[in-house]
């Protein structure tokens, strides 16, 4: 009866608003939209009150989002945490009202809702989730009562994605405006594969195993297990790559890398740390007074393979044998240039070309080699002819 009386007194007011396309003033003195008025008709009293609070506070949440995103991006960059993305959203009025209605008596004011602002950090690796979590715990005031670690809370017999949901607030002594301090917001932290799981699960419409047919539940569980294993294996592969890089660096520093096979890691470390190669690069840079810019040499792997250079020892022999001719080729190109930056890959470029000449390769073979990187036969042909002409000129200069 009471509810009917409220509707009776409210309805004429709504009709008046719709008739004149007017609504009560929104926060900041702006008039609320007709759509807001119409939407309010369908809300319960509590939902309307919380939505009105939201309209008043929305500007604060927008400011809070800017502050938190800037802080997070800076801290993640400082700690060199590799990320897929940082996503964010502020709840819409419709979403907020739906949540209040769905949760019944759980929420009594806007401050009870902890995810008006939501931020999602997606890491490449599962163990980076803990690194990010540790950072966040030091940056913000933690609401541990409402924080959920689904990696722990989820039953081992239930399918579902594993992610960490932190409820945080900016401390009052942070120096930021008081109106944004203390307002709670949610930060979700996931690995890339956890995110893939969550998105597919959401698209399929299954968020728990209640009511899911047995066969489908079994399929979900199998896929969830595969993704969890893949998460662990990717982290292990990353660690092995780092370990391999450390071993390569040490062997190159100790001059015991002759038998190492050439790959992206070993070639990069050789170009960076081998004393003879660094000396050669410095000699090239001195021709035009340029500084060396370190560039990943991965693009030269096919060319070195074509030349039969398979180990670091092969690289070292090529450097010793072709140094003089490679330097002469570079001198012809660089001595009158105005370059102030020289790519570290210039060392490989001139060494490979000197190897072609010292190895008495035919013009056809040189063209084939040039085409590996140029992917243009006409251009490769011109470069091959120019290289042979430069070689003849260098020999004539030496004879004089």
Tab-separated table of C-alpha atoms in Angstrom:
chain	number	residue	atom	x	y	z
A	1	UNK	CA	0.000	0.000	0.000
A	2	UNK	CA	2.800	2.395	0.936
A	3	UNK	CA	4.608	1.603	-2.312
A	4	UNK	CA	1.395	2.328	-4.283
A	5	UNK	CA	0.996	5.700	-2.557
A	6	UNK	CA	4.580	6.647	-3.415
A	7	UNK	CA	3.994	5.753	-7.051
A	8	UNK	CA	0.721	7.714	-7.018
A	9	UNK	CA	2.377	10.926	-5.806
A	10	UNK	CA	5.455	10.498	-7.995
A	11	UNK	CA	3.667	9.749	-11.260
A	12	UNK	CA	2.135	13.241	-11.864
A	13	UNK	CA	5.567	14.785	-11.304
A	14	UNK	CA	7.101	12.466	-13.896
A	15	UNK	CA	4.348	13.288	-16.391
A	16	UNK	CA	5.033	16.979	-15.833
A	17	UNK	CA	8.739	16.439	-16.506
A	18	UNK	CA	8.081	14.467	-19.676
A	19	UNK	CA	5.454	16.973	-20.901
A	20	UNK	CA	7.827	19.947	-20.607
A	21	UNK	CA	11.041	17.937	-21.191
A	22	UNK	CA	12.325	19.157	-17.848
A	23	UNK	CA	13.915	17.331	-14.944
A	24	UNK	CA	15.330	18.429	-11.589
A	25	UNK	CA	18.733	20.081	-11.797
A	26	UNK	CA	21.663	17.695	-11.915
A	27	UNK	CA	24.877	18.200	-9.917
A	28	UNK	CA	26.772	21.319	-10.916
A	29	UNK	CA	23.579	23.147	-11.853
A	30	UNK	CA	23.105	21.250	-15.116
A	31	UNK	CA	19.659	19.941	-15.992
A	32	UNK	CA	19.369	16.151	-15.955
A	33	UNK	CA	18.430	14.478	-19.223
A	34	UNK	CA	14.960	13.307	-20.131
A	35	UNK	CA	16.415	9.794	-20.424
A	36	UNK	CA	17.585	10.003	-16.804
A	37	UNK	CA	14.100	10.992	-15.688
A	38	UNK	CA	12.496	8.156	-17.603
A	39	UNK	CA	15.096	5.722	-16.253
A	40	UNK	CA	14.389	6.867	-12.704
A	41	UNK	CA	10.767	5.735	-13.035
A	42	UNK	CA	11.897	2.107	-13.145
A	43	UNK	CA	14.236	2.333	-10.138
A	44	UNK	CA	13.380	1.587	-6.552
A	45	UNK	CA	13.719	4.375	-4.001
A	46	UNK	CA	17.114	3.167	-2.756
A	47	UNK	CA	18.482	2.832	-6.278
A	48	UNK	CA	17.360	6.354	-7.161
A	49	UNK	CA	19.010	7.746	-4.059
A	50	UNK	CA	22.313	5.972	-4.779
A	51	UNK	CA	22.218	7.051	-8.434
A	52	UNK	CA	21.696	10.653	-7.315
A	53	UNK	CA	24.748	10.296	-5.067
A	54	UNK	CA	26.618	8.951	-8.072
A	55	UNK	CA	25.629	11.916	-10.238
A	56	UNK	CA	26.987	14.249	-7.609
A	57	UNK	CA	30.233	12.281	-7.179
A	58	UNK	CA	30.914	11.255	-10.782
A	59	UNK	CA	33.369	14.105	-11.324
A	60	UNK	CA	35.354	12.897	-8.311
A	61	UNK	CA	35.557	9.384	-9.751
A	62	UNK	CA	36.767	10.761	-13.080
A	63	UNK	CA	39.493	12.664	-11.255
A	64	UNK	CA	40.300	9.588	-9.160
A	65	UNK	CA	40.669	7.504	-12.328
A	66	UNK	CA	43.194	9.967	-13.777
A	67	UNK	CA	45.236	10.007	-10.567
A	68	UNK	CA	45.304	6.225	-10.133
A	69	UNK	CA	46.091	5.455	-13.786
A	70	UNK	CA	48.972	7.956	-13.823
A	71	UNK	CA	50.402	6.512	-10.606
A	72	UNK	CA	50.068	2.910	-11.753
A	73	UNK	CA	51.632	3.508	-15.167
A	74	UNK	CA	54.577	5.337	-13.626
A	75	UNK	CA	55.175	2.672	-10.970
A	76	UNK	CA	54.866	-0.224	-13.435
A	77	UNK	CA	57.307	1.464	-15.803
A	78	UNK	CA	59.782	2.125	-12.976
A	79	UNK	CA	59.653	-1.548	-11.993
A	80	UNK	CA	59.853	-2.725	-15.630
A	81	UNK	CA	56.802	-4.945	-15.420
A	82	UNK	CA	55.847	-6.074	-18.954
A	83	UNK	CA	52.128	-5.573	-19.548
A	84	UNK	CA	49.592	-6.420	-22.202
A	85	UNK	CA	47.327	-3.522	-21.208
A	86	UNK	CA	45.715	-1.452	-18.476
A	87	UNK	CA	41.941	-1.158	-18.872
A	88	UNK	CA	39.522	0.997	-16.911
A	89	UNK	CA	35.857	1.908	-16.661
A	90	UNK	CA	33.521	3.954	-14.500
A	91	UNK	CA	30.120	2.358	-13.981
A	92	UNK	CA	27.218	3.843	-15.910
A	93	UNK	CA	24.055	4.867	-14.102
A	94	UNK	CA	22.229	1.908	-15.628
A	95	UNK	CA	24.888	-0.560	-14.504
A	96	UNK	CA	24.985	0.946	-11.028
A	97	UNK	CA	21.191	0.828	-10.608
A	98	UNK	CA	21.062	-2.759	-11.870
A	99	UNK	CA	23.712	-3.825	-9.372
A	100	UNK	CA	21.930	-2.165	-6.442
A	101	UNK	CA	18.618	-3.771	-7.406
A	102	UNK	CA	20.208	-7.187	-7.951
A	103	UNK	CA	22.075	-7.206	-4.623
A	104	UNK	CA	18.995	-6.396	-2.543
A	105	UNK	CA	19.901	-5.037	0.906
A	106	UNK	CA	23.664	-5.220	0.452
A	107	UNK	CA	24.080	-1.547	-0.546
A	108	UNK	CA	22.611	1.441	1.310
A	109	UNK	CA	24.765	4.266	-0.061
A	110	UNK	CA	27.245	4.903	-2.854
A	111	UNK	CA	30.164	4.434	-0.464
A	112	UNK	CA	29.139	0.782	0.019
A	113	UNK	CA	29.876	0.045	-3.641
A	114	UNK	CA	33.557	-0.721	-4.109
A	115	UNK	CA	33.822	-0.907	-7.899
A	116	UNK	CA	32.309	2.320	-9.207
A	117	UNK	CA	35.800	2.787	-10.636
A	118	UNK	CA	37.360	-0.415	-11.942
A	119	UNK	CA	40.875	-0.866	-13.287
A	120	UNK	CA	42.226	-4.058	-14.842
A	121	UNK	CA	45.947	-4.742	-15.204
A	122	UNK	CA	46.777	-7.567	-17.614
A	123	UNK	CA	50.287	-8.994	-17.230
A	124	UNK	CA	51.974	-11.305	-19.694
A	125	UNK	CA	53.048	-13.802	-17.021
A	126	UNK	CA	51.233	-15.283	-14.036
A	127	UNK	CA	54.017	-14.578	-11.530
A	128	UNK	CA	53.976	-10.887	-12.494
A	129	UNK	CA	50.494	-10.746	-10.962
A	130	UNK	CA	52.141	-11.089	-7.537
A	131	UNK	CA	54.753	-8.438	-8.383
A	132	UNK	CA	52.044	-5.966	-9.333
A	133	UNK	CA	50.006	-6.891	-6.254
A	134	UNK	CA	52.969	-6.177	-3.985
A	135	UNK	CA	53.391	-2.740	-5.565
A	136	UNK	CA	49.715	-1.886	-5.155
A	137	UNK	CA	49.732	-2.895	-1.491
A	138	UNK	CA	52.459	-0.295	-0.862
A	139	UNK	CA	50.750	2.438	-2.878
A	140	UNK	CA	47.199	2.403	-1.518
A	141	UNK	CA	45.070	1.775	1.555
A	142	UNK	CA	43.879	-1.823	1.239
A	143	UNK	CA	40.357	-2.971	2.066
A	144	UNK	CA	41.273	-6.549	2.909
A	145	UNK	CA	37.741	-7.474	3.954
A	146	UNK	CA	36.460	-6.965	0.399
A	147	UNK	CA	39.608	-7.999	-1.482
A	148	UNK	CA	39.297	-11.368	-3.243
A	149	UNK	CA	42.113	-13.604	-4.431
A	150	UNK	CA	40.271	-16.022	-6.698
A	151	UNK	CA	43.454	-18.030	-7.091
A	152	UNK	CA	42.972	-19.101	-3.471
A	153	UNK	CA	39.227	-18.790	-2.945
A	154	UNK	CA	38.119	-20.875	-5.918
A	155	UNK	CA	37.542	-24.562	-5.244
A	156	UNK	CA	40.039	-26.866	-6.971
A	157	UNK	CA	37.081	-28.867	-8.327
A	158	UNK	CA	35.332	-25.811	-9.834
A	159	UNK	CA	36.240	-24.366	-13.209
A	160	UNK	CA	36.852	-20.616	-13.373
A	161	UNK	CA	39.492	-18.032	-14.090
A	162	UNK	CA	42.076	-17.146	-11.471
A	163	UNK	CA	42.595	-13.448	-10.850
A	164	UNK	CA	43.236	-11.060	-8.011
A	165	UNK	CA	40.642	-8.402	-7.122
A	166	UNK	CA	41.992	-5.660	-4.836
A	167	UNK	CA	39.769	-3.027	-3.222
A	168	UNK	CA	41.835	0.085	-2.574
A	169	UNK	CA	41.645	3.781	-1.785
A	170	UNK	CA	44.033	6.701	-2.087
A	171	UNK	CA	45.412	7.640	1.367
A	172	UNK	CA	44.343	10.999	2.814
A	173	UNK	CA	47.971	12.058	3.306
A	174	UNK	CA	48.784	11.557	-0.395
A	175	UNK	CA	48.483	15.241	-1.255
A	176	UNK	CA	45.566	14.695	-3.628
A	177	UNK	CA	42.202	16.510	-3.231
A	178	UNK	CA	40.310	15.286	-0.176
A	179	UNK	CA	37.181	14.492	-2.179
A	180	UNK	CA	38.940	11.635	-4.027
A	181	UNK	CA	40.826	10.247	-1.038
A	182	UNK	CA	39.099	7.412	0.759
A	183	UNK	CA	36.866	6.591	-2.212
A	184	UNK	CA	37.223	2.876	-2.823
A	185	UNK	CA	37.946	1.426	-6.242
A	186	UNK	CA	38.740	-2.030	-7.608
A	187	UNK	CA	41.936	-3.185	-9.292
A	188	UNK	CA	41.835	-6.564	-11.030
A	189	UNK	CA	45.181	-8.166	-11.846
A	190	UNK	CA	45.351	-11.040	-14.346
A	191	UNK	CA	47.787	-12.798	-16.582
A	192	UNK	CA	47.103	-12.732	-20.317
A	193	UNK	CA	45.823	-16.302	-20.338
A	194	UNK	CA	43.633	-15.667	-17.283
A	195	UNK	CA	42.165	-12.748	-19.201
A	196	UNK	CA	41.547	-14.912	-22.265
A	197	UNK	CA	39.709	-17.397	-20.070
A	198	UNK	CA	37.589	-14.703	-18.436
A	199	UNK	CA	36.594	-13.124	-21.748
A	200	UNK	CA	35.607	-16.439	-23.348
A	201	UNK	CA	33.787	-17.520	-20.210
A	202	UNK	CA	31.879	-14.231	-20.163
A	203	UNK	CA	30.997	-14.588	-23.839
A	204	UNK	CA	29.669	-18.102	-23.255
A	205	UNK	CA	27.653	-16.907	-20.275
A	206	UNK	CA	29.024	-19.341	-17.667
A	207	UNK	CA	30.449	-17.794	-14.501
A	208	UNK	CA	30.040	-20.772	-12.164
A	209	UNK	CA	29.394	-24.480	-12.461
A	210	UNK	CA	25.840	-24.252	-11.088
A	211	UNK	CA	23.396	-25.497	-13.682
A	212	UNK	CA	26.078	-26.278	-16.243
A	213	UNK	CA	25.626	-29.659	-17.961
A	214	UNK	CA	28.122	-32.270	-16.812
A	215	UNK	CA	29.845	-32.709	-20.179
A	216	UNK	CA	30.290	-28.961	-20.640
A	217	UNK	CA	31.578	-28.622	-17.067
A	218	UNK	CA	34.134	-31.315	-17.817
A	219	UNK	CA	35.276	-29.478	-20.974
A	220	UNK	CA	35.582	-26.229	-19.021
A	221	UNK	CA	37.709	-27.938	-16.384
A	222	UNK	CA	40.030	-29.479	-18.967
A	223	UNK	CA	40.576	-26.155	-20.746
A	224	UNK	CA	41.069	-24.313	-17.457
A	225	UNK	CA	43.756	-26.836	-16.518
A	226	UNK	CA	45.500	-26.460	-19.875
A	227	UNK	CA	45.565	-22.674	-19.556
A	228	UNK	CA	46.929	-22.857	-16.029
A	229	UNK	CA	49.713	-25.197	-17.167
A	230	UNK	CA	50.429	-22.931	-20.166
A	231	UNK	CA	50.689	-19.924	-17.811
A	232	UNK	CA	53.298	-21.751	-15.742
A	233	UNK	CA	55.232	-22.966	-18.794
A	234	UNK	CA	55.406	-19.512	-20.376
A	235	UNK	CA	56.869	-18.140	-17.146
A	236	UNK	CA	59.369	-21.016	-17.109
A	237	UNK	CA	60.368	-20.333	-20.729
A	238	UNK	CA	60.903	-16.662	-19.901
A	239	UNK	CA	63.125	-17.602	-16.973
A	240	UNK	CA	65.129	-20.013	-19.137
A	241	UNK	CA	65.661	-17.299	-21.761
A	242	UNK	CA	66.966	-14.963	-19.056
A	243	UNK	CA	69.218	-17.690	-17.690
A	244	UNK	CA	70.539	-18.437	-21.173
A	245	UNK	CA	71.293	-14.751	-21.745
A	246	UNK	CA	73.232	-14.577	-18.476
A	247	UNK	CA	75.292	-17.639	-19.419
A	248	UNK	CA	76.024	-16.221	-22.884
A	249	UNK	CA	77.168	-12.894	-21.440
A	250	UNK	CA	79.513	-14.640	-19.050
A	251	UNK	CA	81.040	-16.856	-21.744
A	252	UNK	CA	81.584	-13.924	-24.074
A	253	UNK	CA	83.190	-11.940	-21.240
A	254	UNK	CA	85.444	-14.937	-20.468
A	255	UNK	CA	86.251	-15.379	-24.186
A	256	UNK	CA	84.990	-18.980	-24.095
A	257	UNK	CA	82.079	-18.618	-26.536
A	258	UNK	CA	83.666	-20.027	-29.704
A	259	UNK	CA	81.445	-23.111	-29.837
A	260	UNK	CA	78.187	-21.288	-29.094
A	261	UNK	CA	75.665	-21.484	-31.906
A	262	UNK	CA	74.606	-18.159	-33.382
A	263	UNK	CA	71.049	-17.193	-32.483
A	264	UNK	CA	69.310	-13.967	-31.621
A	265	UNK	CA	70.573	-13.941	-28.029
A	266	UNK	CA	74.173	-14.998	-28.668
A	267	UNK	CA	74.595	-12.645	-31.648
A	268	UNK	CA	73.172	-9.695	-29.725
A	269	UNK	CA	75.440	-10.341	-26.750
A	270	UNK	CA	78.449	-10.826	-29.028
A	271	UNK	CA	77.826	-7.500	-30.758
A	272	UNK	CA	77.409	-5.766	-27.404
A	273	UNK	CA	80.221	-7.333	-25.366
A	274	UNK	CA	82.968	-8.821	-27.508
A	275	UNK	CA	85.993	-6.541	-27.163
A	276	UNK	CA	87.257	-7.056	-30.725
A	277	UNK	CA	83.844	-6.359	-32.225
A	278	UNK	CA	83.451	-3.222	-30.110
A	279	UNK	CA	86.886	-2.071	-31.243
A	280	UNK	CA	85.889	-2.626	-34.886
A	281	UNK	CA	82.630	-0.702	-34.451
A	282	UNK	CA	84.470	2.192	-32.821
A	283	UNK	CA	86.889	2.304	-35.755
A	284	UNK	CA	83.956	2.576	-38.191
A	285	UNK	CA	82.301	5.326	-36.142
A	286	UNK	CA	85.558	7.298	-36.058
A	287	UNK	CA	85.522	7.594	-39.884
A	288	UNK	CA	82.722	10.164	-39.722
A	289	UNK	CA	82.839	11.065	-36.019
A	290	UNK	CA	79.520	9.372	-35.300
A	291	UNK	CA	78.140	7.820	-32.140
A	292	UNK	CA	77.119	4.153	-32.162
A	293	UNK	CA	73.414	3.357	-31.786
A	294	UNK	CA	72.783	-0.181	-30.536
A	295	UNK	CA	70.331	-2.013	-32.826
A	296	UNK	CA	69.143	-5.609	-32.458
A	297	UNK	CA	71.104	-7.654	-35.037
A	298	UNK	CA	68.397	-10.294	-35.509
A	299	UNK	CA	67.851	-9.228	-39.152
A	300	UNK	CA	71.372	-10.468	-39.989
A	301	UNK	CA	70.776	-14.055	-38.879
A	302	UNK	CA	69.645	-15.257	-42.360
A	303	UNK	CA	72.642	-13.560	-43.981
A	304	UNK	CA	75.127	-15.116	-41.579
A	305	UNK	CA	73.516	-18.520	-42.125
A	306	UNK	CA	73.815	-18.038	-45.913
A	307	UNK	CA	77.519	-17.323	-45.457
A	308	UNK	CA	77.933	-20.474	-43.358
A	309	UNK	CA	78.612	-18.643	-40.096
A	310	UNK	CA	77.045	-20.903	-37.484
A	311	UNK	CA	79.025	-20.289	-34.299
A	312	UNK	CA	80.477	-17.363	-32.410
A	313	UNK	CA	83.877	-18.802	-33.342
A	314	UNK	CA	82.932	-18.401	-37.026
A	315	UNK	CA	82.057	-14.770	-36.338
A	316	UNK	CA	85.398	-14.205	-34.652
A	317	UNK	CA	87.307	-15.690	-37.592
A	318	UNK	CA	85.335	-13.580	-40.070
A	319	UNK	CA	86.117	-10.444	-38.068
A	320	UNK	CA	89.837	-11.185	-38.051
A	321	UNK	CA	89.978	-12.128	-41.760
A	322	UNK	CA	87.746	-9.387	-43.183
A	323	UNK	CA	88.528	-6.454	-40.861
A	324	UNK	CA	90.731	-4.473	-43.297
A	325	UNK	CA	88.502	-4.835	-46.359
A	326	UNK	CA	85.344	-4.190	-44.339
A	327	UNK	CA	86.883	-1.004	-42.950
A	328	UNK	CA	87.918	0.130	-46.458
A	329	UNK	CA	84.370	-0.437	-47.761
A	330	UNK	CA	82.988	1.578	-44.852
A	331	UNK	CA	85.552	4.327	-45.403
A	332	UNK	CA	84.414	4.831	-49.003
A	333	UNK	CA	80.811	5.158	-47.824
A	334	UNK	CA	81.244	7.163	-44.622
A	335	UNK	CA	84.248	9.456	-44.964
A	336	UNK	CA	82.344	12.265	-46.722
A	337	UNK	CA	79.046	11.674	-44.970
A	338	UNK	CA	77.568	13.881	-42.275
A	339	UNK	CA	76.280	11.002	-40.169
A	340	UNK	CA	76.318	11.638	-36.433
A	341	UNK	CA	74.640	8.317	-35.521
A	342	UNK	CA	75.916	4.966	-36.812
A	343	UNK	CA	73.963	1.734	-36.380
A	344	UNK	CA	75.827	-1.050	-34.585
A	345	UNK	CA	74.617	-3.294	-37.415
A	346	UNK	CA	76.972	-1.415	-39.754
A	347	UNK	CA	79.710	-3.704	-38.458
A	348	UNK	CA	77.826	-6.766	-39.709
A	349	UNK	CA	76.896	-5.069	-42.975
A	350	UNK	CA	80.488	-4.320	-43.991
A	351	UNK	CA	81.899	-7.585	-42.609
A	352	UNK	CA	79.380	-9.643	-44.617
A	353	UNK	CA	80.181	-7.717	-47.785
A	354	UNK	CA	83.895	-8.114	-47.229
A	355	UNK	CA	83.334	-11.850	-46.732
A	356	UNK	CA	81.591	-12.028	-50.117
A	357	UNK	CA	84.518	-10.312	-51.817
A	358	UNK	CA	87.278	-12.185	-50.031
A	359	UNK	CA	85.421	-15.413	-50.699
A	360	UNK	CA	85.452	-14.728	-54.474
A	361	UNK	CA	81.677	-15.105	-54.782
A	362	UNK	CA	80.300	-14.547	-58.281
A	363	UNK	CA	78.098	-11.567	-59.105
A	364	UNK	CA	75.093	-13.905	-59.279
A	365	UNK	CA	75.788	-15.230	-55.787
A	366	UNK	CA	76.318	-11.730	-54.431
A	367	UNK	CA	72.977	-10.707	-55.927
A	368	UNK	CA	71.351	-13.712	-54.237
A	369	UNK	CA	72.857	-12.651	-50.921
A	370	UNK	CA	71.757	-9.018	-51.318
A	371	UNK	CA	68.225	-10.128	-52.112
A	372	UNK	CA	67.926	-11.823	-48.710
A	373	UNK	CA	67.414	-8.419	-47.123
A	374	UNK	CA	66.310	-6.254	-50.064
A	375	UNK	CA	63.586	-8.562	-51.430
A	376	UNK	CA	64.043	-6.792	-54.774
A	377	UNK	CA	66.119	-8.452	-57.494
A	378	UNK	CA	66.757	-5.277	-59.494
A	379	UNK	CA	67.974	-3.385	-56.469
A	380	UNK	CA	70.033	-6.385	-55.344
A	381	UNK	CA	71.640	-6.504	-58.786
A	382	UNK	CA	72.575	-2.812	-58.629
A	383	UNK	CA	74.052	-3.218	-55.152
A	384	UNK	CA	76.063	-6.255	-56.239
A	385	UNK	CA	77.537	-4.332	-59.189
A	386	UNK	CA	78.362	-1.354	-56.965
A	387	UNK	CA	80.034	-3.588	-54.386
A	388	UNK	CA	82.249	-5.179	-57.062
A	389	UNK	CA	83.095	-1.725	-58.463
A	390	UNK	CA	84.069	-0.499	-54.973
A	391	UNK	CA	86.244	-3.572	-54.548
A	392	UNK	CA	88.087	-2.865	-57.804
A	393	UNK	CA	88.598	0.761	-56.789
A	394	UNK	CA	90.008	-0.258	-53.402
A	395	UNK	CA	92.462	-2.653	-55.039
A	396	UNK	CA	93.576	0.058	-57.499
A	397	UNK	CA	94.119	2.534	-54.653
A	398	UNK	CA	96.295	-0.004	-52.829
A	399	UNK	CA	98.352	-0.691	-55.960
A	400	UNK	CA	99.055	3.014	-56.269
